[in-house]
JSON list of C-alpha atoms in Angstrom, two decimals:
[
{"chain": "A", "resi": 1, "resn": "MET", "atom": "CA", "xyz": [0.00, 0.00, 0.00]},
{"chain": "A", "resi": 2, "resn": "PRO", "atom": "CA", "xyz": [1.50, 3.39, -0.99]},
{"chain": "A", "resi": 3, "resn": "ALA", "atom": "CA", "xyz": [2.52, 5.76, 1.81]},
{"chain": "A", "resi": 4, "resn": "SER", "atom": "CA", "xyz": [0.29, 8.44, 0.28]},
{"chain": "A", "resi": 5, "resn": "ALA", "atom": "CA", "xyz": [-2.91, 6.38, 0.77]},
{"chain": "A", "resi": 6, "resn": "PRO", "atom": "CA", "xyz": [-3.99, 8.03, 4.06]},
{"chain": "A", "resi": 7, "resn": "GLN", "atom": "CA", "xyz": [-3.67, 11.51, 2.54]},
{"chain": "A", "resi": 8, "resn": "VAL", "atom": "CA", "xyz": [-5.60, 10.43, -0.56]},
{"chain": "A", "resi": 9, "resn": "LEU", "atom": "CA", "xyz": [-8.48, 9.21, 1.59]},
{"chain": "A", "resi": 10, "resn": "LEU", "atom": "CA", "xyz": [-8.29, 12.34, 3.75]},
{"chain": "A", "resi": 11, "resn": "ARG", "atom": "CA", "xyz": [-8.72, 14.49, 0.64]},
{"chain": "A", "resi": 12, "resn": "GLY", "atom": "CA", "xyz": [-11.77, 12.41, -0.22]},
{"chain": "A", "resi": 13, "resn": "LEU", "atom": "CA", "xyz": [-13.34, 13.37, 3.12]},
{"chain": "A", "resi": 14, "resn": "ARG", "atom": "CA", "xyz": [-13.16, 17.13, 2.53]},
{"chain": "A", "resi": 15, "resn": "LYS", "atom": "CA", "xyz": [-16.52, 18.86, 2.67]},
{"chain": "A", "resi": 16, "resn": "ASP", "atom": "CA", "xyz": [-16.06, 20.38, -0.80]},
{"chain": "A", "resi": 17, "resn": "GLU", "atom": "CA", "xyz": [-15.63, 16.94, -2.39]},
{"chain": "A", "resi": 18, "resn": "ASP", "atom": "CA", "xyz": [-18.35, 15.17, -4.36]},
{"chain": "A", "resi": 19, "resn": "SER", "atom": "CA", "xyz": [-20.62, 13.16, -2.03]},
{"chain": "A", "resi": 20, "resn": "ILE", "atom": "CA", "xyz": [-19.87, 9.93, -3.92]},
{"chain": "A", "resi": 21, "resn": "VAL", "atom": "CA", "xyz": [-16.13, 10.44, -3.42]},
{"chain": "A", "resi": 22, "resn": "GLN", "atom": "CA", "xyz": [-16.76, 11.19, 0.26]},
{"chain": "A", "resi": 23, "resn": "HIS", "atom": "CA", "xyz": [-18.74, 8.00, 0.65]},
{"chain": "A", "resi": 24, "resn": "TYR", "atom": "CA", "xyz": [-16.10, 5.87, -1.08]},
{"chain": "A", "resi": 25, "resn": "ALA", "atom": "CA", "xyz": [-13.39, 7.36, 1.16]},
{"chain": "A", "resi": 26, "resn": "ALA", "atom": "CA", "xyz": [-15.42, 6.79, 4.34]},
{"chain": "A", "resi": 27, "resn": "GLN", "atom": "CA", "xyz": [-16.35, 3.26, 3.22]},
{"chain": "A", "resi": 28, "resn": "ALA", "atom": "CA", "xyz": [-12.71, 2.43, 2.50]},
{"chain": "A", "resi": 29, "resn": "LEU", "atom": "CA", "xyz": [-11.74, 3.54, 6.01]},
{"chain": "A", "resi": 30, "resn": "ASP", "atom": "CA", "xyz": [-14.64, 1.58, 7.50]},
{"chain": "A", "resi": 31, "resn": "ASN", "atom": "CA", "xyz": [-13.55, -1.57, 5.64]},
{"chain": "A", "resi": 32, "resn": "LEU", "atom": "CA", "xyz": [-9.91, -1.13, 6.64]},
{"chain": "A", "resi": 33, "resn": "ALA", "atom": "CA", "xyz": [-10.85, -0.70, 10.30]},
{"chain": "A", "resi": 34, "resn": "SER", "atom": "CA", "xyz": [-13.22, -3.66, 10.15]},
{"chain": "A", "resi": 35, "resn": "HIS", "atom": "CA", "xyz": [-10.66, -6.08, 8.74]},
{"chain": "A", "resi": 36, "resn": "GLY", "atom": "CA", "xyz": [-7.59, -4.78, 10.58]},
{"chain": "A", "resi": 37, "resn": "GLY", "atom": "CA", "xyz": [-4.22, -5.89, 9.26]},
{"chain": "A", "resi": 38, "resn": "GLU", "atom": "CA", "xyz": [-0.75, -4.47, 9.07]},
{"chain": "A", "resi": 39, "resn": "HIS", "atom": "CA", "xyz": [-1.77, -1.30, 7.22]},
{"chain": "A", "resi": 40, "resn": "LEU", "atom": "CA", "xyz": [-4.41, -0.16, 9.70]},
{"chain": "A", "resi": 41, "resn": "ALA", "atom": "CA", "xyz": [-1.92, 1.78, 11.86]},
{"chain": "A", "resi": 42, "resn": "LYS", "atom": "CA", "xyz": [-1.39, 4.20, 8.96]},
{"chain": "A", "resi": 43, "resn": "PHE", "atom": "CA", "xyz": [-5.06, 5.16, 9.02]},
{"chain": "A", "resi": 44, "resn": "ALA", "atom": "CA", "xyz": [-5.95, 4.89, 12.71]},
{"chain": "A", "resi": 45, "resn": "THR", "atom": "CA", "xyz": [-4.74, 8.40, 13.53]},
{"chain": "A", "resi": 46, "resn": "TYR", "atom": "CA", "xyz": [-6.39, 11.44, 15.04]},
{"chain": "A", "resi": 47, "resn": "GLU", "atom": "CA", "xyz": [-5.92, 13.30, 11.74]},
{"chain": "A", "resi": 48, "resn": "VAL", "atom": "CA", "xyz": [-8.07, 10.73, 9.92]},
{"chain": "A", "resi": 49, "resn": "VAL", "atom": "CA", "xyz": [-10.68, 10.56, 12.69]},
{"chain": "A", "resi": 50, "resn": "SER", "atom": "CA", "xyz": [-10.83, 14.35, 12.77]},
{"chain": "A", "resi": 51, "resn": "GLY", "atom": "CA", "xyz": [-11.41, 14.32, 9.00]},
{"chain": "A", "resi": 52, "resn": "LEU", "atom": "CA", "xyz": [-14.31, 11.90, 9.44]},
{"chain": "A", "resi": 53, "resn": "LEU", "atom": "CA", "xyz": [-15.86, 14.00, 12.20]},
{"chain": "A", "resi": 54, "resn": "GLY", "atom": "CA", "xyz": [-15.45, 17.11, 10.08]},
{"chain": "A", "resi": 55, "resn": "LEU", "atom": "CA", "xyz": [-17.32, 15.42, 7.24]},
{"chain": "A", "resi": 56, "resn": "LEU", "atom": "CA", "xyz": [-20.10, 14.46, 9.64]},
{"chain": "A", "resi": 57, "resn": "GLN", "atom": "CA", "xyz": [-20.72, 18.15, 10.29]},
{"chain": "A", "resi": 58, "resn": "SER", "atom": "CA", "xyz": [-21.76, 18.71, 6.67]},
{"chain": "A", "resi": 59, "resn": "ALA", "atom": "CA", "xyz": [-22.82, 15.28, 5.36]},
{"chain": "A", "resi": 60, "resn": "GLN", "atom": "CA", "xyz": [-26.53, 15.10, 4.55]},
{"chain": "A", "resi": 61, "resn": "GLY", "atom": "CA", "xyz": [-27.39, 11.56, 3.43]},
{"chain": "A", "resi": 62, "resn": "ASP", "atom": "CA", "xyz": [-28.20, 8.95, 6.06]},
{"chain": "A", "resi": 63, "resn": "ALA", "atom": "CA", "xyz": [-26.03, 6.32, 4.37]},
{"chain": "A", "resi": 64, "resn": "LEU", "atom": "CA", "xyz": [-22.95, 8.57, 4.34]},
{"chain": "A", "resi": 65, "resn": "ARG", "atom": "CA", "xyz": [-23.49, 9.71, 7.92]},
{"chain": "A", "resi": 66, "resn": "GLY", "atom": "CA", "xyz": [-23.86, 6.11, 9.07]},
{"chain": "A", "resi": 67, "resn": "THR", "atom": "CA", "xyz": [-20.68, 5.04, 7.27]},
{"chain": "A", "resi": 68, "resn": "VAL", "atom": "CA", "xyz": [-18.73, 7.96, 8.75]},
{"chain": "A", "resi": 69, "resn": "ALA", "atom": "CA", "xyz": [-19.91, 7.11, 12.28]},
{"chain": "A", "resi": 70, "resn": "SER", "atom": "CA", "xyz": [-19.08, 3.44, 11.78]},
{"chain": "A", "resi": 71, "resn": "ALA", "atom": "CA", "xyz": [-15.58, 4.18, 10.43]},
{"chain": "A", "resi": 72, "resn": "THR", "atom": "CA", "xyz": [-14.89, 6.58, 13.30]},
{"chain": "A", "resi": 73, "resn": "SER", "atom": "CA", "xyz": [-15.88, 4.08, 15.97]},
{"chain": "A", "resi": 74, "resn": "ARG", "atom": "CA", "xyz": [-13.98, 1.21, 14.36]},
{"chain": "A", "resi": 75, "resn": "LEU", "atom": "CA", "xyz": [-10.78, 3.22, 14.05]},
{"chain": "A", "resi": 76, "resn": "ALA", "atom": "CA", "xyz": [-11.13, 4.24, 17.71]},
{"chain": "A", "resi": 77, "resn": "ARG", "atom": "CA", "xyz": [-11.69, 0.63, 18.70]},
{"chain": "A", "resi": 78, "resn": "ALA", "atom": "CA", "xyz": [-8.46, -0.31, 16.90]},
{"chain": "A", "resi": 79, "resn": "VAL", "atom": "CA", "xyz": [-6.57, 2.45, 18.75]},
{"chain": "A", "resi": 80, "resn": "PRO", "atom": "CA", "xyz": [-8.54, 3.18, 21.96]},
{"chain": "A", "resi": 81, "resn": "SER", "atom": "CA", "xyz": [-6.58, 6.34, 22.75]},
{"chain": "A", "resi": 82, "resn": "LEU", "atom": "CA", "xyz": [-8.33, 7.93, 19.76]},
{"chain": "A", "resi": 83, "resn": "ALA", "atom": "CA", "xyz": [-11.68, 7.75, 21.56]},
{"chain": "A", "resi": 84, "resn": "ALA", "atom": "CA", "xyz": [-10.26, 9.66, 24.52]},
{"chain": "A", "resi": 85, "resn": "GLN", "atom": "CA", "xyz": [-8.75, 12.25, 22.16]},
{"chain": "A", "resi": 86, "resn": "VAL", "atom": "CA", "xyz": [-12.09, 12.76, 20.40]},
{"chain": "A", "resi": 87, "resn": "LEU", "atom": "CA", "xyz": [-13.97, 13.26, 23.65]},
{"chain": "A", "resi": 88, "resn": "ASP", "atom": "CA", "xyz": [-11.27, 15.48, 25.13]},
{"chain": "A", "resi": 89, "resn": "LYS", "atom": "CA", "xyz": [-11.25, 17.75, 22.09]},
{"chain": "A", "resi": 90, "resn": "SER", "atom": "CA", "xyz": [-14.93, 17.68, 21.09]},
{"chain": "A", "resi": 91, "resn": "GLY", "atom": "CA", "xyz": [-16.45, 17.25, 24.54]},
{"chain": "A", "resi": 92, "resn": "LEU", "atom": "CA", "xyz": [-18.86, 14.69, 25.93]},
{"chain": "A", "resi": 93, "resn": "GLY", "atom": "CA", "xyz": [-21.82, 16.92, 25.11]},
{"chain": "A", "resi": 94, "resn": "ARG", "atom": "CA", "xyz": [-21.11, 16.81, 21.38]},
{"chain": "A", "resi": 95, "resn": "LEU", "atom": "CA", "xyz": [-20.99, 13.02, 21.43]},
{"chain": "A", "resi": 96, "resn": "LEU", "atom": "CA", "xyz": [-24.23, 12.79, 23.39]},
{"chain": "A", "resi": 97, "resn": "GLU", "atom": "CA", "xyz": [-25.90, 15.08, 20.84]},
{"chain": "A", "resi": 98, "resn": "ARG", "atom": "CA", "xyz": [-25.16, 12.47, 18.16]},
{"chain": "A", "resi": 99, "resn": "LEU", "atom": "CA", "xyz": [-27.18, 9.93, 20.13]},
{"chain": "A", "resi": 100, "resn": "SER", "atom": "CA", "xyz": [-30.33, 11.96, 19.47]},
{"chain": "A", "resi": 101, "resn": "GLU", "atom": "CA", "xyz": [-29.97, 11.68, 15.68]},
{"chain": "A", "resi": 102, "resn": "ASP", "atom": "CA", "xyz": [-32.68, 9.78, 13.84]},
{"chain": "A", "resi": 103, "resn": "ASN", "atom": "CA", "xyz": [-30.16, 7.38, 12.33]},
{"chain": "A", "resi": 104, "resn": "ALA", "atom": "CA", "xyz": [-29.51, 4.04, 14.04]},
{"chain": "A", "resi": 105, "resn": "ARG", "atom": "CA", "xyz": [-26.07, 3.57, 12.43]},
{"chain": "A", "resi": 106, "resn": "VAL", "atom": "CA", "xyz": [-24.93, 6.98, 13.67]},
{"chain": "A", "resi": 107, "resn": "GLN", "atom": "CA", "xyz": [-26.24, 6.18, 17.14]},
{"chain": "A", "resi": 108, "resn": "GLN", "atom": "CA", "xyz": [-24.52, 2.78, 17.13]},
{"chain": "A", "resi": 109, "resn": "GLY", "atom": "CA", "xyz": [-21.25, 4.32, 15.98]},
{"chain": "A", "resi": 110, "resn": "PHE", "atom": "CA", "xyz": [-21.20, 6.95, 18.69]},
{"chain": "A", "resi": 111, "resn": "LEU", "atom": "CA", "xyz": [-22.31, 4.50, 21.36]},
{"chain": "A", "resi": 112, "resn": "ASN", "atom": "CA", "xyz": [-19.34, 2.35, 20.33]},
{"chain": "A", "resi": 113, "resn": "LEU", "atom": "CA", "xyz": [-17.09, 5.41, 20.54]},
{"chain": "A", "resi": 114, "resn": "LEU", "atom": "CA", "xyz": [-18.43, 6.24, 24.02]},
{"chain": "A", "resi": 115, "resn": "ASN", "atom": "CA", "xyz": [-17.99, 2.66, 25.19]},
{"chain": "A", "resi": 116, "resn": "THR", "atom": "CA", "xyz": [-14.40, 2.56, 23.97]},
{"chain": "A", "resi": 117, "resn": "ALA", "atom": "CA", "xyz": [-13.68, 5.81, 25.79]},
{"chain": "A", "resi": 118, "resn": "LEU", "atom": "CA", "xyz": [-15.32, 4.51, 28.99]},
{"chain": "A", "resi": 119, "resn": "GLN", "atom": "CA", "xyz": [-13.06, 1.47, 28.94]},
{"chain": "A", "resi": 120, "resn": "HIS", "atom": "CA", "xyz": [-10.01, 3.74, 28.81]},
{"chain": "A", "resi": 121, "resn": "PRO", "atom": "CA", "xyz": [-11.29, 6.99, 30.42]},
{"chain": "A", "resi": 122, "resn": "SER", "atom": "CA", "xyz": [-9.13, 10.09, 30.45]},
{"chain": "A", "resi": 123, "resn": "HIS", "atom": "CA", "xyz": [-9.09, 12.40, 33.46]},
{"chain": "A", "resi": 124, "resn": "ARG", "atom": "CA", "xyz": [-11.12, 14.95, 31.50]},
{"chain": "A", "resi": 125, "resn": "LEU", "atom": "CA", "xyz": [-13.80, 12.40, 30.62]},
{"chain": "A", "resi": 126, "resn": "VAL", "atom": "CA", "xyz": [-14.08, 11.25, 34.24]},
{"chain": "A", "resi": 127, "resn": "LYS", "atom": "CA", "xyz": [-14.47, 14.88, 35.30]},
{"chain": "A", "resi": 128, "resn": "SER", "atom": "CA", "xyz": [-17.17, 15.52, 32.68]},
{"chain": "A", "resi": 129, "resn": "LEU", "atom": "CA", "xyz": [-19.11, 12.55, 34.07]},
{"chain": "A", "resi": 130, "resn": "ASP", "atom": "CA", "xyz": [-19.32, 14.03, 37.59]},
{"chain": "A", "resi": 131, "resn": "ASP", "atom": "CA", "xyz": [-23.01, 14.84, 37.09]},
{"chain": "A", "resi": 132, "resn": "PRO", "atom": "CA", "xyz": [-25.07, 11.74, 36.17]},
{"chain": "A", "resi": 133, "resn": "GLU", "atom": "CA", "xyz": [-27.77, 13.98, 34.73]},
{"chain": "A", "resi": 134, "resn": "VAL", "atom": "CA", "xyz": [-25.48, 14.84, 31.81]},
{"chain": "A", "resi": 135, "resn": "ALA", "atom": "CA", "xyz": [-25.12, 11.34, 30.39]},
{"chain": "A", "resi": 136, "resn": "LEU", "atom": "CA", "xyz": [-28.03, 9.36, 31.81]},
{"chain": "A", "resi": 137, "resn": "PRO", "atom": "CA", "xyz": [-31.02, 11.10, 30.13]},
{"chain": "A", "resi": 138, "resn": "PRO", "atom": "CA", "xyz": [-29.86, 10.62, 26.51]},
{"chain": "A", "resi": 139, "resn": "LEU", "atom": "CA", "xyz": [-28.73, 7.07, 27.26]},
{"chain": "A", "resi": 140, "resn": "THR", "atom": "CA", "xyz": [-31.82, 5.85, 29.10]},
{"chain": "A", "resi": 141, "resn": "ARG", "atom": "CA", "xyz": [-34.09, 7.32, 26.42]},
{"chain": "A", "resi": 142, "resn": "LEU", "atom": "CA", "xyz": [-32.43, 4.99, 23.91]},
{"chain": "A", "resi": 143, "resn": "LEU", "atom": "CA", "xyz": [-33.47, 1.94, 25.95]},
{"chain": "A", "resi": 144, "resn": "GLU", "atom": "CA", "xyz": [-36.85, 2.39, 24.24]},
{"chain": "A", "resi": 145, "resn": "HIS", "atom": "CA", "xyz": [-35.26, 2.49, 20.77]},
{"chain": "A", "resi": 146, "resn": "SER", "atom": "CA", "xyz": [-36.77, 0.31, 18.04]},
{"chain": "A", "resi": 147, "resn": "ASP", "atom": "CA", "xyz": [-33.31, -1.02, 17.11]},
{"chain": "A", "resi": 148, "resn": "SER", "atom": "CA", "xyz": [-32.22, -3.84, 19.42]},
{"chain": "A", "resi": 149, "resn": "THR", "atom": "CA", "xyz": [-28.51, -3.22, 18.73]},
{"chain": "A", "resi": 150, "resn": "VAL", "atom": "CA", "xyz": [-28.83, 0.38, 19.92]},
{"chain": "A", "resi": 151, "resn": "ARG", "atom": "CA", "xyz": [-30.55, -0.82, 23.10]},
{"chain": "A", "resi": 152, "resn": "ALA", "atom": "CA", "xyz": [-27.82, -3.41, 23.66]},
{"chain": "A", "resi": 153, "resn": "LYS", "atom": "CA", "xyz": [-25.01, -0.88, 23.26]},
{"chain": "A", "resi": 154, "resn": "VAL", "atom": "CA", "xyz": [-26.72, 1.43, 25.74]},
{"chain": "A", "resi": 155, "resn": "LEU", "atom": "CA", "xyz": [-26.67, -1.40, 28.29]},
{"chain": "A", "resi": 156, "resn": "VAL", "atom": "CA", "xyz": [-22.93, -1.75, 27.71]},
{"chain": "A", "resi": 157, "resn": "ALA", "atom": "CA", "xyz": [-22.49, 2.00, 28.27]},
{"chain": "A", "resi": 158, "resn": "LEU", "atom": "CA", "xyz": [-24.48, 1.86, 31.50]},
{"chain": "A", "resi": 159, "resn": "GLN", "atom": "CA", "xyz": [-22.48, -1.10, 32.74]},
{"chain": "A", "resi": 160, "resn": "LEU", "atom": "CA", "xyz": [-19.23, 0.78, 32.11]},
{"chain": "A", "resi": 161, "resn": "LEU", "atom": "CA", "xyz": [-20.59, 3.90, 33.82]},
{"chain": "A", "resi": 162, "resn": "PHE", "atom": "CA", "xyz": [-21.61, 1.92, 36.90]},
{"chain": "A", "resi": 163, "resn": "ARG", "atom": "CA", "xyz": [-18.16, 0.38, 37.11]},
{"chain": "A", "resi": 164, "resn": "LEU", "atom": "CA", "xyz": [-16.57, 3.80, 36.79]},
{"chain": "A", "resi": 165, "resn": "ASP", "atom": "CA", "xyz": [-18.86, 5.46, 39.33]},
{"chain": "A", "resi": 166, "resn": "SER", "atom": "CA", "xyz": [-21.43, 3.50, 41.32]},
{"chain": "A", "resi": 167, "resn": "SER", "atom": "CA", "xyz": [-23.26, 6.74, 42.18]},
{"chain": "A", "resi": 168, "resn": "TYR", "atom": "CA", "xyz": [-24.85, 6.41, 38.72]},
{"chain": "A", "resi": 169, "resn": "LEU", "atom": "CA", "xyz": [-26.91, 3.47, 39.99]},
{"chain": "A", "resi": 170, "resn": "LEU", "atom": "CA", "xyz": [-29.47, 5.41, 42.01]},
{"chain": "A", "resi": 171, "resn": "PRO", "atom": "CA", "xyz": [-30.44, 7.97, 39.34]},
{"chain": "A", "resi": 172, "resn": "ALA", "atom": "CA", "xyz": [-30.51, 5.17, 36.76]},
{"chain": "A", "resi": 173, "resn": "CYS", "atom": "CA", "xyz": [-32.91, 3.17, 38.92]},
{"chain": "A", "resi": 174, "resn": "GLU", "atom": "CA", "xyz": [-35.02, 6.31, 39.40]},
{"chain": "A", "resi": 175, "resn": "ARG", "atom": "CA", "xyz": [-35.34, 6.29, 35.62]},
{"chain": "A", "resi": 176, "resn": "LYS", "atom": "CA", "xyz": [-36.89, 2.81, 35.87]},
{"chain": "A", "resi": 177, "resn": "LEU", "atom": "CA", "xyz": [-33.80, 0.98, 34.69]},
{"chain": "A", "resi": 178, "resn": "LEU", "atom": "CA", "xyz": [-34.62, -2.29, 36.47]},
{"chain": "A", "resi": 179, "resn": "PRO", "atom": "CA", "xyz": [-38.14, -2.75, 35.00]},
{"chain": "A", "resi": 180, "resn": "ILE", "atom": "CA", "xyz": [-36.74, -1.89, 31.57]},
{"chain": "A", "resi": 181, "resn": "VAL", "atom": "CA", "xyz": [-33.93, -4.44, 31.94]},
{"chain": "A", "resi": 182, "resn": "ASP", "atom": "CA", "xyz": [-36.46, -7.03, 33.07]},
{"chain": "A", "resi": 183, "resn": "ARG", "atom": "CA", "xyz": [-38.49, -6.38, 29.91]},
{"chain": "A", "resi": 184, "resn": "LEU", "atom": "CA", "xyz": [-35.41, -6.45, 27.69]},
{"chain": "A", "resi": 185, "resn": "SER", "atom": "CA", "xyz": [-34.38, -9.79, 29.18]},
{"chain": "A", "resi": 186, "resn": "ARG", "atom": "CA", "xyz": [-37.32, -11.35, 27.35]},
{"chain": "A", "resi": 187, "resn": "ASP", "atom": "CA", "xyz": [-36.23, -10.01, 23.96]},
{"chain": "A", "resi": 188, "resn": "PRO", "atom": "CA", "xyz": [-35.19, -12.84, 21.58]},
{"chain": "A", "resi": 189, "resn": "ASP", "atom": "CA", "xyz": [-32.24, -10.92, 20.09]},
{"chain": "A", "resi": 190, "resn": "PRO", "atom": "CA", "xyz": [-29.08, -12.85, 21.15]},
{"chain": "A", "resi": 191, "resn": "TYR", "atom": "CA", "xyz": [-26.77, -9.81, 21.28]},
{"chain": "A", "resi": 192, "resn": "LEU", "atom": "CA", "xyz": [-29.24, -7.88, 23.42]},
{"chain": "A", "resi": 193, "resn": "ALA", "atom": "CA", "xyz": [-29.69, -10.92, 25.67]},
{"chain": "A", "resi": 194, "resn": "ALA", "atom": "CA", "xyz": [-25.91, -11.17, 26.14]},
{"chain": "A", "resi": 195, "resn": "CYS", "atom": "CA", "xyz": [-25.70, -7.48, 27.06]},
{"chain": "A", "resi": 196, "resn": "VAL", "atom": "CA", "xyz": [-28.57, -7.83, 29.54]},
{"chain": "A", "resi": 197, "resn": "GLY", "atom": "CA", "xyz": [-26.83, -10.79, 31.16]},
{"chain": "A", "resi": 198, "resn": "SER", "atom": "CA", "xyz": [-23.53, -8.92, 31.37]},
{"chain": "A", "resi": 199, "resn": "LEU", "atom": "CA", "xyz": [-25.20, -5.89, 32.95]},
{"chain": "A", "resi": 200, "resn": "VAL", "atom": "CA", "xyz": [-27.03, -8.02, 35.53]},
{"chain": "A", "resi": 201, "resn": "SER", "atom": "CA", "xyz": [-23.78, -9.82, 36.45]},
{"chain": "A", "resi": 202, "resn": "SER", "atom": "CA", "xyz": [-22.03, -6.48, 36.81]},
{"chain": "A", "resi": 203, "resn": "LEU", "atom": "CA", "xyz": [-24.81, -5.18, 39.07]},
{"chain": "A", "resi": 204, "resn": "HIS", "atom": "CA", "xyz": [-24.52, -8.26, 41.28]},
{"chain": "A", "resi": 205, "resn": "ALA", "atom": "CA", "xyz": [-20.77, -7.71, 41.55]},
{"chain": "A", "resi": 206, "resn": "LEU", "atom": "CA", "xyz": [-21.30, -4.09, 42.61]},
{"chain": "A", "resi": 207, "resn": "VAL", "atom": "CA", "xyz": [-23.65, -4.93, 45.49]},
{"chain": "A", "resi": 208, "resn": "PRO", "atom": "CA", "xyz": [-20.92, -5.41, 48.17]},
{"chain": "A", "resi": 209, "resn": "SER", "atom": "CA", "xyz": [-19.23, -2.15, 47.19]},
{"chain": "A", "resi": 210, "resn": "VAL", "atom": "CA", "xyz": [-22.50, -0.20, 47.21]},
{"chain": "A", "resi": 211, "resn": "ALA", "atom": "CA", "xyz": [-23.49, -1.72, 50.57]},
{"chain": "A", "resi": 212, "resn": "SER", "atom": "CA", "xyz": [-20.11, -0.72, 52.01]},
{"chain": "A", "resi": 213, "resn": "ASP", "atom": "CA", "xyz": [-20.55, 2.84, 50.73]},
{"chain": "A", "resi": 214, "resn": "ILE", "atom": "CA", "xyz": [-23.98, 3.02, 52.39]},
{"chain": "A", "resi": 215, "resn": "VAL", "atom": "CA", "xyz": [-22.61, 1.81, 55.74]},
{"chain": "A", "resi": 216, "resn": "THR", "atom": "CA", "xyz": [-19.75, 4.30, 55.52]},
{"chain": "A", "resi": 217, "resn": "GLU", "atom": "CA", "xyz": [-22.15, 7.15, 54.79]},
{"chain": "A", "resi": 218, "resn": "PHE", "atom": "CA", "xyz": [-24.43, 6.16, 57.69]},
{"chain": "A", "resi": 219, "resn": "SER", "atom": "CA", "xyz": [-21.42, 6.06, 60.01]},
{"chain": "A", "resi": 220, "resn": "ARG", "atom": "CA", "xyz": [-20.31, 9.49, 58.84]},
{"chain": "A", "resi": 221, "resn": "LEU", "atom": "CA", "xyz": [-23.76, 10.97, 59.41]},
{"chain": "A", "resi": 222, "resn": "SER", "atom": "CA", "xyz": [-24.04, 9.36, 62.85]},
{"chain": "A", "resi": 223, "resn": "SER", "atom": "CA", "xyz": [-20.67, 10.67, 64.00]},
{"chain": "A", "resi": 224, "resn": "ALA", "atom": "CA", "xyz": [-21.55, 14.16, 62.77]},
{"chain": "A", "resi": 225, "resn": "ARG", "atom": "CA", "xyz": [-24.45, 14.46, 65.23]}
]
C-alpha cells in the first residue's frame, strides 16, 4: 500500500468533495478498520478521525453519515486512545448530541465510541461525568429504541458507567432501569440478551461495594451528630 494512501483518503473526506467520493473514502476507512491488518496503523490516527468527524458536520445523506460514524468508531476501537482524544477535544456533550440523531447507524457508531472511551477513560472524561444527569437522560431514552442493537449498546455503556462510578446506579434506577432491563431480558435478540446478562452480572458484583458505601455514609452521618 502506498505511503500516500492516508492523505488520498483524507482528501476524499473534505466537505467540498463530491458526495460519492466522500462515501467511497469513508467506506474504505470503514472496511480497513473492520478487517484490521498491518496497514491499519497508517489510518488509525487522530488526523483521519478528525477528518471523518469534520465530514459528519456537513454530510446530509443517512447512508454517508452512518458510514462515517461506523468508520470513526472502528478506528477508535483499533486504537482506543483515539476515543479519549475525540472526547477530550470535542467534549462529551457533542458526542451525546449524536445519540439523538434519527439514524440508528450513527447512534450505534457513537455509542461504540463512548464505550471505547469509557473502557479507557481520560481524566477529563471522568471529570465531565461528575453529574449523572449529563449522560443518563440521553442514554436511558435509547433503551426504548426500536433497534435492538442500539438498546444493547446502551446497556454496555451503563455497565461501564456503573463500574466507573457506582453513584450512577441510584439515578438510573429512578429512571426505571430495572423494569426496563427485566423487559429487555425477554427479547429474543441474542446480542441484546448477552448485554442484559452482562449488565445483571455487573450489578450483582457491585452490590458489596455499594453496601459498604452506604454503611460508611451512615457512620459518617451518625458521627456528625
